DNA sequence: ATTAGCACTCTTTCGGTTAAAGTGCTAAGT
DNA sequence: ACTTAGCACTTTAACCGAAAGAGTGCTAAT
């Protein structure tokens, strides 16, 4: 549907006013605030037209208009301008994504930063297709082993195995070899299956030590890979949650695993996805927008970062922030890639 | 102040009814529900007396009574009976404190379990007096080191140091020695200071590798050692939070670091502490009760586990649950202690 | 010492009125 | 043909007073 300039301007103003005010926008407000060169009566006619086309809604007859899902969609696709982040925001991002830690740690920092800047909850998952690169086992005391799992995307996980008996170093070395032979290249999400096979296949040779190691790994990997950052104190301040029932609904959505999973699934491959309100399949999400970023380095997806919000959110700032974050990751991994490729070479040498 | 049996029975009934109903308790309710052998008029007289003594409060003249801080205190000290946990709760605890992981992981599991069972937020901190036992450094790739910190209480922390240049194994071994010489026995909370000294003292000898390692450790140790488990979806259902402003206040308290710190400080040494409402020094906590457990193994405090709640909470169940948890920890560490002592011996051998 | 009974107080609820906001439409103006 | 002033209309929000409900404190009787 093509809209003429005046209609576009009006729609855009309604959306932008509503995004900050959270109040239905009336014709008079528009004329006063946005310096439209027509009378309120003309604006009213246009708004009526926009409502008939489904871009605007009226909570009741004596209220102003609010954007419908279709209206937000038109705004996002056609009207919204990208904005430059403020220096304050840029500094905040740069100071709080430190570069310390592994990939997962960096993603967590990013999710936290986004949540703070946008005052919205975020959901994070590291890319499940990440493959296991290498396992190391370090004996940290007589009966305690530290098992270190390194993934190809640069995530390092570790866990502790408690043994019932002491095990000599050479056995540990052998076990490490066995585990690497069987598990290298396995997708992290399928590790527990692969572990079962290892236990079944090799158990006799190495008795229960291997089994104890595998149980520890399984426990570590069974921890939920999805992190939600709820940020309650600030979302309770959003005007949509003046009604506590609405707040409960929203918080419930955040803690409903299925729904969160499905928001992650909906995150389109390739960059940035926006799903607005009833565009979601899930009926519980009809007033919720999902803005997702597939965090990418030069050649890999390393995770999904999702902003979950009431439909009313500053889409423009959200998009700008997420794009900035993604660029930041590309830069962070530019240097590291070099290391990574060296690392692979090194590793083969030391293994061979 | 001594109260006769009837008064004690009435006070106890008011507290217990209010704990579940969250509504002021009237004389008629008491007679009907608790089978008191007196008329409502008698009960009224007694309640008036209890109010004059400060054990009960009346929100307004035509309402029933609710317990005052003093009333809760009397109940907790004199009237409350310990209860046996239900089999369901016991099973839940045993299934969810698995024994996998290090001390900190176990404490986190415990905090999570308590939060779920009591439907209240919990705050957790590992004992800050925990001393560093030993540092290990593992080269996991050309320019990546994994640094492993083991504490005397059995907590294992690790972090990754990214180097700008490759470092040979023998240097790493020397560095490990240096770090252990300088840092073993240091309280974890003072590690960052000690690290500064190490950097200052040894920097010249080992160039910036040591500095990069130290920075990584410092970053890891700077992560907040306090975990709060807010559990929003359920606390919003508490009747005290029907008024969203109250909910915001409470959530704000949970996210105010100073206040959380002070609740942790107030946790009395030696077992279990209960601080009710205005007994707290902090005025913001006047409607909040803090129930804290110093988690102990046979001979050590390993952490503090704190339940933060509106004054209205089932004190009896809370106490029983926390005591059960503490016993569980004592048992868990009974076996491990043997390991631990061996570990220390072992360690000295391998270092000597 | 206990209790029935009642007057009293305060809160909650409900219906009805009024004020405010913003519309849609009509008729007039450009 | 487009724009706009003006007004009737609808709906919500705010306010008010009356009535109902809850639970008390006190008095007088047991």
XYZ file of C-alpha atoms (C1' of nucleotides) in Angstrom:
764
model
C 0.000 0.000 0.000
C 1.371 3.379 -0.974
C 0.749 6.297 1.283
C 1.270 9.876 0.225
C 3.764 12.064 2.018
C 1.292 13.663 4.359
C -0.117 10.320 5.460
C 3.397 8.971 5.941
C 4.345 11.975 8.005
C 1.270 11.597 10.163
C 1.747 7.875 10.687
C 5.370 8.387 11.537
C 4.529 11.133 14.028
C 1.885 9.027 15.723
C 4.306 6.142 16.103
C 7.113 8.291 17.415
C 4.947 10.194 19.809
C 3.346 7.047 21.132
C 6.729 5.397 21.584
C 7.736 8.024 24.095
C 4.419 9.062 25.613
C 2.618 5.717 25.761
C -0.595 7.725 25.411
C -2.978 7.657 22.444
C -2.095 10.556 20.157
C -4.786 13.067 19.206
C -5.009 15.325 16.195
C -4.372 18.462 18.199
C -1.212 17.035 19.764
C 0.088 16.226 16.317
C -0.518 19.733 14.965
C 1.023 21.368 18.015
C 4.020 19.133 18.501
C 4.949 18.181 15.003
C 4.237 21.465 13.192
C 2.054 19.871 10.547
C 0.844 22.524 8.145
C -2.778 21.549 8.298
C -5.594 22.012 10.721
C -6.546 19.382 13.239
C -9.661 18.636 11.191
C -7.597 17.651 8.190
C -5.360 15.514 10.359
C -8.461 13.888 11.764
C -9.637 12.959 8.294
C -6.263 11.493 7.469
C -6.130 9.584 10.724
C -9.521 8.151 10.014
C -8.228 6.994 6.649
C -5.154 5.458 8.234
C -7.351 3.679 10.718
C -9.568 2.318 7.938
C -6.440 1.001 6.257
C -5.448 -0.724 9.503
C -2.383 1.314 10.368
C -3.870 2.951 13.430
C -6.213 1.892 16.176
C -8.464 3.730 18.538
C -8.772 2.375 22.077
C -12.166 4.079 22.295
C -14.039 6.737 20.430
C -12.892 9.722 22.439
C -9.243 8.707 22.557
C -6.426 9.472 20.159
C -4.879 6.842 17.934
C -2.200 4.278 18.644
C -0.226 2.341 16.040
C -1.512 -1.114 15.139
C 0.845 -3.986 14.434
C 0.484 -3.129 10.742
C 1.265 0.494 11.539
C 4.441 -0.388 13.404
C 5.384 -2.692 10.545
C 4.942 0.084 7.960
C 6.952 2.394 10.183
C 9.777 -0.089 10.608
C 9.897 -0.989 6.920
C 9.398 2.421 5.346
C 9.510 5.366 7.688
C 12.002 4.734 10.438
C 15.340 6.463 10.109
C 18.480 4.975 11.531
C 19.921 7.073 14.251
C 23.436 7.566 15.478
C 23.975 6.402 18.992
C 24.854 9.055 21.514
C 28.442 9.225 22.673
C 27.217 8.215 26.104
C 25.721 5.019 24.749
C 28.750 4.277 22.623
C 31.031 4.713 25.585
C 28.805 2.576 27.710
C 28.964 -0.207 25.170
C 32.697 0.001 24.740
C 33.389 0.128 28.441
C 31.204 -2.824 29.241
C 32.095 -5.233 26.496
C 35.571 -5.670 27.710
C 37.086 -8.350 25.558
C 37.994 -10.427 28.591
C 36.644 -13.930 28.723
C 35.514 -16.388 26.109
C 32.864 -15.938 23.452
C 30.025 -16.779 25.775
C 31.214 -14.274 28.329
C 31.373 -11.585 25.663
C 27.865 -12.360 24.511
C 26.634 -12.140 28.074
C 28.242 -8.757 28.457
C 26.548 -7.673 25.241
C 23.148 -8.905 26.388
C 23.585 -7.031 29.620
C 24.593 -3.827 27.881
C 21.661 -3.981 25.478
C 19.276 -4.633 28.309
C 20.522 -1.596 30.214
C 20.525 0.755 27.227
C 17.090 -0.183 25.964
C 15.541 -0.824 29.374
C 14.196 -4.102 28.143
C 14.779 -7.754 28.961
C 17.094 -9.649 26.694
C 17.467 -13.312 25.922
C 20.682 -14.836 24.817
C 21.686 -18.164 23.411
C 25.011 -19.223 22.074
C 24.925 -20.835 18.684
C 23.986 -24.435 19.201
C 25.738 -25.550 16.043
C 29.029 -24.729 17.664
C 31.327 -27.746 17.421
C 33.609 -29.163 20.050
C 37.205 -28.445 19.179
C 39.185 -30.033 21.936
C 39.040 -31.466 25.427
C 41.719 -31.134 28.055
C 41.794 -32.753 31.457
C 43.816 -31.272 34.286
C 44.375 -33.057 37.530
C 43.890 -30.396 40.145
C 44.158 -32.670 43.146
C 44.243 -36.291 44.017
C 40.612 -36.947 43.247
C 39.568 -33.806 41.444
C 39.820 -33.324 37.704
C 39.119 -30.159 35.794
C 37.725 -30.900 32.375
C 38.070 -28.159 29.816
C 35.936 -28.079 26.683
C 36.927 -25.724 23.887
C 34.585 -25.018 21.021
C 35.424 -23.940 17.504
C 33.702 -20.610 18.052
C 35.970 -19.892 20.970
C 33.744 -20.738 23.906
C 35.494 -22.435 26.795
C 33.485 -24.443 29.253
C 34.819 -26.401 32.132
C 33.599 -28.640 34.864
C 34.921 -30.551 37.800
C 34.834 -34.302 38.103
C 35.070 -35.789 41.560
C 36.607 -39.224 41.541
C 36.204 -41.906 44.125
C 39.777 -43.036 43.651
C 43.044 -41.557 42.673
C 44.039 -41.937 39.018
C 47.592 -41.733 37.687
C 48.558 -39.104 35.139
C 49.145 -41.514 32.297
C 45.606 -42.854 32.513
C 44.336 -39.306 32.349
C 46.364 -38.714 29.249
C 44.920 -41.799 27.643
C 41.425 -40.785 28.623
C 41.967 -37.381 27.105
C 42.980 -39.016 23.866
C 39.941 -41.283 23.873
C 37.596 -38.409 24.520
C 39.132 -36.267 21.804
C 39.014 -39.097 19.290
C 35.354 -39.696 19.988
C 34.085 -36.202 20.540
C 36.073 -33.722 18.476
C 33.806 -32.106 15.944
C 30.643 -33.065 17.756
C 28.045 -30.282 17.967
C 27.848 -29.141 21.570
C 24.124 -29.757 21.661
C 24.655 -33.414 20.755
C 27.474 -33.964 23.185
C 25.342 -35.817 25.701
C 24.379 -38.404 23.071
C 27.967 -38.810 21.981
C 28.978 -39.211 25.608
C 26.555 -42.072 26.039
C 28.250 -43.797 23.136
C 31.669 -43.247 24.615
C 30.580 -44.684 27.922
C 29.029 -47.701 26.220
C 31.971 -48.306 23.949
C 34.951 -47.645 26.165
C 33.641 -48.299 29.589
C 35.246 -51.665 30.081
C 38.698 -50.432 29.266
C 38.766 -47.502 31.650
C 36.345 -48.556 34.338
C 34.224 -45.953 35.988
C 36.692 -43.067 35.858
C 35.591 -42.290 32.335
C 32.017 -42.652 33.377
C 32.508 -40.129 36.176
C 34.134 -37.691 33.798
C 31.323 -38.127 31.320
C 28.676 -37.579 33.980
C 30.324 -34.308 34.936
C 30.457 -33.164 31.345
C 26.848 -34.139 30.847
C 25.806 -32.182 33.906
C 27.739 -29.155 32.723
C 26.256 -29.354 29.241
C 22.760 -29.888 30.570
C 22.799 -26.420 32.063
C 20.478 -24.272 30.088
C 22.259 -22.509 27.292
C 19.657 -19.770 27.317
C 20.244 -16.754 29.508
C 17.481 -14.295 30.168
C 18.266 -10.937 31.590
C 15.037 -9.781 33.126
C 15.963 -6.441 34.579
C 12.795 -6.272 36.636
C 13.267 -3.012 38.427
C 13.149 -1.076 35.211
C 10.490 -2.960 33.304
C 8.073 -2.499 36.183
C 8.419 1.209 35.501
C 7.135 0.899 31.952
C 3.690 2.474 31.724
C 2.230 -0.642 30.102
C 2.825 -2.395 33.400
C 0.960 0.027 35.613
C -1.564 -2.796 35.592
C 0.169 -5.512 37.549
C -1.639 -8.270 35.684
C 0.035 -7.132 32.485
C 3.375 -7.174 34.254
C 2.756 -10.717 35.454
C 1.830 -11.821 31.957
C 4.970 -10.372 30.534
C 7.204 -11.816 33.207
C 5.484 -15.147 32.723
C 6.297 -15.062 29.053
C 9.920 -14.474 29.912
C 9.992 -17.460 32.202
C 8.126 -19.796 29.886
C 10.799 -21.878 28.281
C 8.754 -22.891 25.240
C 7.948 -19.357 24.317
C 11.495 -18.166 24.744
C 12.690 -21.077 22.663
C 10.289 -20.154 19.914
C 11.365 -16.511 19.939
C 14.880 -17.769 19.436
C 13.783 -20.030 16.599
C 12.011 -17.155 14.933
C 15.172 -15.100 14.930
C 15.775 -15.084 11.212
C 19.086 -16.208 9.897
C 21.228 -13.404 8.679
C 21.444 -10.343 10.802
C 18.514 -8.587 12.283
C 14.916 -9.680 12.626
C 11.896 -7.836 13.907
C 8.636 -9.544 14.747
C 5.892 -7.260 15.927
C 2.997 -8.215 18.165
C 0.484 -10.441 16.413
C 2.991 -11.287 13.700
C 4.157 -13.812 16.274
C 2.534 -17.196 15.914
C 2.249 -17.541 19.647
C -0.974 -15.875 20.794
C 0.561 -14.958 24.148
C 2.986 -12.772 22.260
C 0.326 -10.691 20.559
C 1.395 -7.549 22.399
C 5.079 -8.374 22.429
C 7.759 -7.538 19.916
C 10.826 -9.658 19.387
C 13.890 -7.975 17.981
C 16.685 -10.389 17.368
C 20.240 -10.242 16.248
C 22.252 -13.136 14.957
C 25.631 -12.170 16.261
C 28.171 -12.832 13.577
C 31.877 -12.637 13.206
C 33.285 -12.583 9.690
C 32.179 -16.066 8.840
C 30.313 -17.541 11.778
C 27.137 -17.147 13.735
C 28.171 -17.254 17.345
C 24.889 -16.610 19.084
C 21.487 -15.022 19.135
C 20.701 -11.929 21.110
C 17.018 -11.160 21.470
C 15.235 -8.129 22.866
C 11.789 -8.937 24.220
C 9.553 -5.946 24.695
C 6.030 -4.650 24.684
C 5.175 -3.624 21.110
C 5.863 -0.061 22.136
C 9.617 0.228 21.881
C 11.992 2.573 20.127
C 12.589 0.362 17.110
C 15.039 2.769 15.575
C 17.299 2.964 18.610
C 17.019 -0.765 19.135
C 18.122 -1.510 15.596
C 20.979 0.963 15.772
C 22.165 -0.463 19.063
C 22.084 -4.043 17.869
C 23.887 -3.168 14.659
C 26.559 -1.380 16.608
C 26.966 -4.387 18.855
C 27.307 -6.713 15.910
C 29.983 -4.526 14.362
C 31.766 -4.499 17.660
C 31.811 -8.289 17.616
C 33.094 -8.377 14.069
C 35.962 -6.147 15.126
C 36.680 -8.074 18.283
C 37.003 -11.285 16.330
C 39.030 -9.775 13.526
C 42.133 -9.946 15.661
C 41.201 -13.162 17.320
C 40.672 -14.990 14.054
C 44.332 -14.795 13.371
C 45.025 -16.343 16.719
C 42.415 -18.935 16.084
C 43.901 -20.137 12.858
C 47.306 -20.345 14.450
C 45.754 -22.179 17.327
C 44.354 -24.860 15.040
C 47.697 -25.390 13.405
C 49.464 -25.489 16.734
C 47.024 -27.934 18.076
C 47.467 -30.409 15.306
C 51.180 -30.228 15.758
C 51.012 -30.897 19.431
C 48.533 -33.720 18.943
C 50.386 -35.392 16.149
C 6.955 -10.186 78.991
C 5.106 -13.325 79.975
C 1.843 -14.132 78.323
C -0.578 -16.683 79.646
C -1.526 -19.699 77.605
C -4.661 -18.214 76.123
C -2.894 -15.104 74.983
C -0.096 -17.157 73.514
C -2.581 -19.336 71.693
C -4.359 -16.288 70.306
C -1.178 -14.559 69.216
C 0.059 -17.710 67.602
C -3.217 -18.181 65.751
C -3.241 -14.623 64.488
C 0.288 -14.976 63.171
C -0.360 -18.298 61.517
C -3.603 -17.231 59.965
C -2.159 -14.004 58.682
C 0.844 -15.828 57.231
C -1.405 -17.771 54.914
C -4.318 -15.378 54.374
C -2.511 -12.031 54.244
C -5.731 -10.534 55.604
C -6.193 -8.949 59.034
C -7.582 -11.586 61.378
C -10.807 -10.883 63.257
C -12.065 -12.372 66.499
C -14.794 -14.353 64.794
C -12.363 -15.946 62.361
C -10.210 -17.040 65.246
C -13.077 -18.675 67.130
C -14.365 -20.443 64.026
C -11.087 -21.614 62.552
C -9.011 -22.334 65.583
C -11.647 -23.789 67.902
C -10.830 -21.489 70.782
C -13.085 -22.278 73.712
C -14.155 -18.745 74.323
C -16.560 -16.342 72.719
C -15.496 -13.769 70.212
C -15.995 -11.069 72.831
C -13.402 -12.646 75.085
C -11.031 -12.996 72.208
C -11.611 -9.340 71.407
C -10.647 -8.350 74.903
C -7.500 -10.422 74.695
C -6.626 -9.019 71.302
C -7.035 -5.542 72.620
C -4.638 -6.412 75.408
C -2.146 -7.876 72.947
C -2.418 -4.741 70.876
C -1.773 -2.558 73.916
C 1.332 -4.635 74.615
C 2.486 -4.063 71.048
C 2.184 -7.599 69.710
C -0.662 -6.845 67.339
C -1.629 -3.956 65.119
C -4.874 -2.805 63.644
C -4.764 -1.303 60.154
C -7.966 0.590 60.985
C -10.683 0.378 63.554
C -13.001 -1.927 61.682
C -10.330 -4.347 60.567
C -8.938 -7.419 62.282
C -5.436 -7.553 63.724
C -2.120 -8.240 62.085
C 1.107 -9.153 63.870
C 3.521 -6.333 64.619
C 7.252 -6.776 64.384
C 7.229 -7.450 68.124
C 4.463 -9.986 67.598
C 6.388 -11.867 64.945
C 9.424 -11.763 67.183
C 7.531 -13.266 70.116
C 6.120 -15.900 67.784
C 9.518 -16.789 66.387
C 11.208 -16.904 69.800
C 8.498 -18.565 71.860
C 5.589 -19.964 69.936
C 6.719 -21.303 66.612
C 7.074 -25.054 66.310
C 9.579 -26.631 64.016
C 7.932 -28.612 61.308
C 9.030 -31.610 59.364
C 9.446 -30.947 55.702
C 7.099 -32.800 53.414
C 8.526 -35.691 51.456
C 7.916 -33.661 48.320
C 10.113 -30.852 49.593
C 12.785 -33.234 50.824
C 12.883 -34.965 47.474
C 13.002 -31.656 45.685
C 15.984 -30.604 47.751
C 17.830 -33.851 47.299
C 17.198 -33.999 43.583
C 18.320 -30.465 42.981
C 21.420 -30.235 45.100
C 23.288 -32.731 43.049
C 26.774 -32.765 44.442
C 28.250 -31.988 41.057
C 30.407 -28.920 40.795
C 32.472 -26.982 43.268
C 31.370 -25.390 46.518
C 30.060 -22.286 44.840
C 27.994 -24.306 42.416
C 26.493 -26.275 45.285
C 25.609 -23.105 47.124
C 23.951 -21.736 44.023
C 21.900 -24.857 43.693
C 20.889 -24.497 47.328
C 19.894 -20.863 46.873
C 17.802 -21.805 43.889
C 16.094 -24.635 45.721
C 15.294 -22.462 48.734
C 13.929 -19.750 46.481
C 11.611 -22.194 44.752
C 10.384 -23.883 47.911
C 9.698 -20.707 49.842
C 8.614 -18.606 46.859
C 10.934 -15.868 47.949
C 14.052 -14.238 46.541
C 17.337 -15.428 47.934
C 20.729 -13.817 48.131
C 23.905 -15.778 48.237
C 27.481 -14.956 48.928
C 30.369 -17.295 49.288
C 32.428 -16.784 52.366
C 34.763 -13.910 51.692
C 37.327 -15.138 54.176
C 37.976 -18.088 51.935
C 41.708 -18.301 51.231
C 43.426 -19.033 47.985
C 44.917 -22.501 48.067
C 46.607 -22.864 44.763
C 46.875 -21.511 41.221
C 47.368 -23.575 38.101
C 47.936 -22.296 34.606
C 47.092 -24.418 31.607
C 48.086 -23.464 28.107
C 45.028 -24.217 26.044
C 46.320 -22.779 22.819
C 49.155 -20.713 21.490
C 47.971 -17.475 23.015
C 45.286 -18.608 25.379
C 45.896 -19.560 28.978
C 43.383 -20.977 31.387
C 44.079 -19.873 34.905
C 42.613 -22.004 37.652
C 42.192 -20.711 41.179
C 41.431 -23.174 43.926
C 40.296 -22.035 47.341
C 40.694 -23.771 50.655
C 36.928 -24.164 50.952
C 36.816 -26.046 47.692
C 35.658 -23.369 45.293
C 37.300 -23.472 41.889
C 37.320 -20.373 39.749
C 38.940 -20.008 36.407
C 39.468 -17.417 33.764
C 41.051 -17.059 30.392
C 44.017 -14.848 29.649
C 44.532 -13.792 26.070
C 48.166 -13.148 25.299
C 49.538 -10.997 22.549
C 52.432 -13.351 22.032
C 53.154 -17.001 22.402
C 54.849 -18.060 25.636
C 56.845 -21.253 26.120
C 55.810 -23.830 28.689
C 58.783 -23.312 30.984
C 57.959 -19.635 31.431
C 54.437 -20.592 32.331
C 55.743 -22.981 34.929
C 57.909 -20.261 36.417
C 55.000 -17.857 36.408
C 52.861 -20.400 38.172
C 55.499 -20.706 40.857
C 55.755 -16.950 41.257
C 52.016 -16.557 41.554
C 51.719 -19.349 44.092
C 54.567 -17.984 46.175
C 52.981 -14.566 46.287
C 49.326 -15.417 46.499
C 48.821 -18.704 48.344
C 46.927 -18.078 51.534
C 45.617 -14.718 50.412
C 41.925 -14.122 51.166
C 40.038 -14.141 47.888
C 38.582 -10.734 48.616
C 42.057 -9.239 48.884
C 43.405 -10.922 45.819
C 43.209 -7.797 43.674
C 45.448 -5.914 46.090
C 47.917 -8.768 46.228
C 47.906 -8.899 42.456
C 48.884 -5.250 42.245
C 51.887 -6.055 44.429
C 52.862 -8.977 42.261
C 52.684 -6.856 39.149
C 54.745 -4.125 40.777
C 57.328 -6.486 42.193
C 57.811 -9.026 39.446
C 56.827 -7.145 36.343
C 60.322 -6.507 35.098
C 61.332 -10.118 35.264
C 58.444 -11.549 33.302
C 57.407 -8.659 31.117
C 53.763 -8.147 30.340
C 52.695 -11.804 30.275
C 52.343 -11.778 34.003
C 50.528 -8.519 33.796
C 48.047 -9.954 31.315
C 47.457 -12.948 33.534
C 46.941 -10.721 36.533
C 44.501 -8.514 34.662
C 42.444 -11.564 33.770
C 42.414 -12.773 37.327
C 41.455 -9.342 38.539
C 38.587 -9.172 36.077
C 37.378 -12.586 37.155
C 37.610 -11.701 40.839
C 35.913 -8.372 40.307
C 32.743 -10.150 39.288
C 30.270 -9.706 42.017
C 30.431 -12.506 44.513
C 26.836 -11.889 45.458
C 24.145 -13.732 43.599
C 20.531 -12.715 43.925
C 17.830 -15.012 42.778
C 14.865 -12.795 42.238
C 12.228 -15.201 41.023
C 9.966 -12.408 39.831
C 7.069 -14.337 38.423
C 6.193 -15.729 41.796
C 6.864 -12.746 44.014
C 4.552 -10.609 41.890
C 1.830 -13.022 42.943
C 2.291 -12.268 46.624
C -0.721 -10.327 47.878
C 1.505 -7.639 49.385
C 2.459 -6.721 45.843
C -1.035 -6.197 44.473
C 0.011 -2.571 44.743
C 2.666 -2.247 42.102
C 4.478 0.505 43.971
C 5.152 -1.939 46.798
C 6.466 -4.428 44.281
C 8.797 -1.819 42.825
C 10.072 -0.923 46.278
C 10.805 -4.497 47.073
C 12.513 -5.181 43.770
C 14.500 -2.005 44.231
C 15.718 -3.220 47.573
C 16.878 -6.417 45.937
C 18.833 -4.512 43.349
C 20.358 -2.010 45.731
C 23.816 -3.289 46.379
C 24.339 -1.457 49.662
C 21.224 -2.852 51.192
C 21.951 -6.372 50.079
C 25.454 -6.039 51.445
C 24.115 -4.944 54.773
C 21.658 -7.811 54.953
C 24.613 -10.094 54.441
C 26.581 -8.339 57.143
C 23.717 -8.688 59.538
C 23.638 -12.424 59.043
C 24.796 -13.459 62.471
C 27.717 -15.737 62.802
C 26.809 -19.203 63.815
C 23.882 -20.763 62.111
C 20.596 -19.104 61.608
C 19.589 -15.490 61.992
C 16.200 -13.847 61.720
C 15.747 -10.107 61.486
C 12.180 -8.943 61.300
C 10.958 -5.710 59.725
C 11.931 -2.665 61.736
C 14.554 -4.637 63.638
C 16.612 -3.856 60.562
C 18.676 -0.715 60.859
C 17.926 0.219 57.294
C 14.638 2.101 57.157
C 13.851 0.802 53.684
C 13.753 -2.661 55.208
C 11.078 -1.832 57.747
C 8.594 -4.202 56.111
C 11.148 -6.787 55.103
C 12.423 -9.797 56.965
C 15.858 -11.228 56.466
C 16.378 -14.862 57.300
C 19.940 -15.930 56.924
C 21.896 -19.105 57.173
C 25.630 -19.342 57.576
C 26.251 -22.478 55.632
C 28.722 -24.565 57.525
C 30.552 -27.764 57.017
C 32.049 -29.452 60.050
C 34.572 -26.741 60.719
C 34.131 -23.966 58.155
C 31.705 -21.309 57.093
C 31.491 -21.621 53.359
C 28.875 -19.043 52.538
C 25.795 -17.102 53.502
C 22.378 -17.889 52.162
C 19.776 -15.227 52.800
C 16.038 -15.232 52.264
C 14.616 -11.763 51.678
C 10.897 -11.493 52.128
C 8.032 -9.300 53.165
C 7.583 -9.656 56.938
C 4.756 -12.033 56.227
C 6.501 -15.324 55.612
C 6.200 -18.803 57.021
C 9.048 -18.488 59.504
C 8.686 -22.040 60.686
C 8.948 -23.603 57.252
C 11.766 -21.255 56.360
C 13.791 -22.233 59.391
C 13.148 -25.929 58.849
C 14.165 -25.684 55.230
C 17.352 -23.803 55.945
C 18.325 -26.201 58.713
C 17.739 -29.136 56.417
C 19.910 -27.513 53.782
C 22.691 -26.909 56.258
C 22.624 -30.526 57.366
C 22.733 -31.582 53.783
C 25.895 -29.535 53.329
C 27.473 -31.017 56.419
C 26.840 -34.472 55.005
C 28.056 -33.565 51.547
C 31.342 -32.330 52.957
C 31.787 -35.210 55.342
C 33.087 -37.375 52.526
C 34.842 -34.594 50.770
C 36.845 -33.560 53.796
C 38.820 -36.752 53.583
C 39.642 -35.965 49.992
C 40.537 -32.463 50.935
C 43.095 -33.424 53.539
C 44.687 -35.858 51.149
C 44.689 -33.151 48.551
C 46.654 -30.811 50.732
C 49.257 -33.420 51.429
C 49.484 -34.327 47.790
C 49.858 -30.797 46.796
C 52.771 -30.104 49.059
C 54.516 -33.126 47.755
C 54.119 -32.086 44.173
C 55.215 -28.561 44.953
C 58.239 -29.561 47.018
C -14.413 -14.025 84.506
C -17.173 -14.479 80.495
C -20.386 -13.245 76.992
C -24.486 -11.371 74.379
C -25.744 -7.399 72.247
C -25.372 -3.115 70.234
C -23.627 1.345 68.849
C -19.819 3.002 66.453
C -16.126 3.593 62.982
C -13.913 2.873 58.973
C -13.551 0.772 54.385
C -15.423 -0.881 50.186
C -18.675 -0.799 46.722
C -21.899 1.078 43.729
C -24.622 4.221 40.988
C -24.947 8.538 39.185
C -23.239 13.061 37.834
C -19.869 16.027 35.791
C -15.799 17.354 33.322
C -12.465 16.431 29.879
C -10.739 14.625 25.715
C -11.086 13.811 21.102
C -13.625 12.361 17.561
C -16.800 12.538 12.988
C -19.581 15.174 10.379
C -21.554 19.203 8.294
C -21.363 23.319 6.191
C -18.786 27.091 4.849
C -14.465 29.063 2.845
C -10.700 29.221 -0.507
C -11.639 19.797 -4.802
C -9.382 20.476 -0.804
C -9.346 22.518 3.725
C -11.188 24.029 8.012
C -14.267 26.019 11.751
C -17.645 24.543 14.632
C -20.457 21.571 17.026
C -22.853 17.421 18.526
C -21.600 13.094 20.202
C -19.316 9.333 22.687
C -16.534 7.545 26.027
C -13.527 7.662 29.944
C -11.916 9.448 34.329
C -12.880 11.721 38.460
C -15.753 12.756 42.008
C -19.441 12.213 45.401
C -22.646 10.390 48.585
C -25.249 6.524 50.089
C -25.416 1.875 51.480
C -23.413 -2.363 52.822
C -20.028 -4.921 55.314
C -16.636 -5.943 58.681
C -15.025 -5.837 63.090
C -14.387 -3.454 66.982
C -15.110 -1.583 72.132
C -18.096 -1.108 75.661
C -21.982 -2.100 78.683
C -24.799 -4.834 81.149
C -26.210 -9.304 82.249
C -24.860 -14.073 83.513
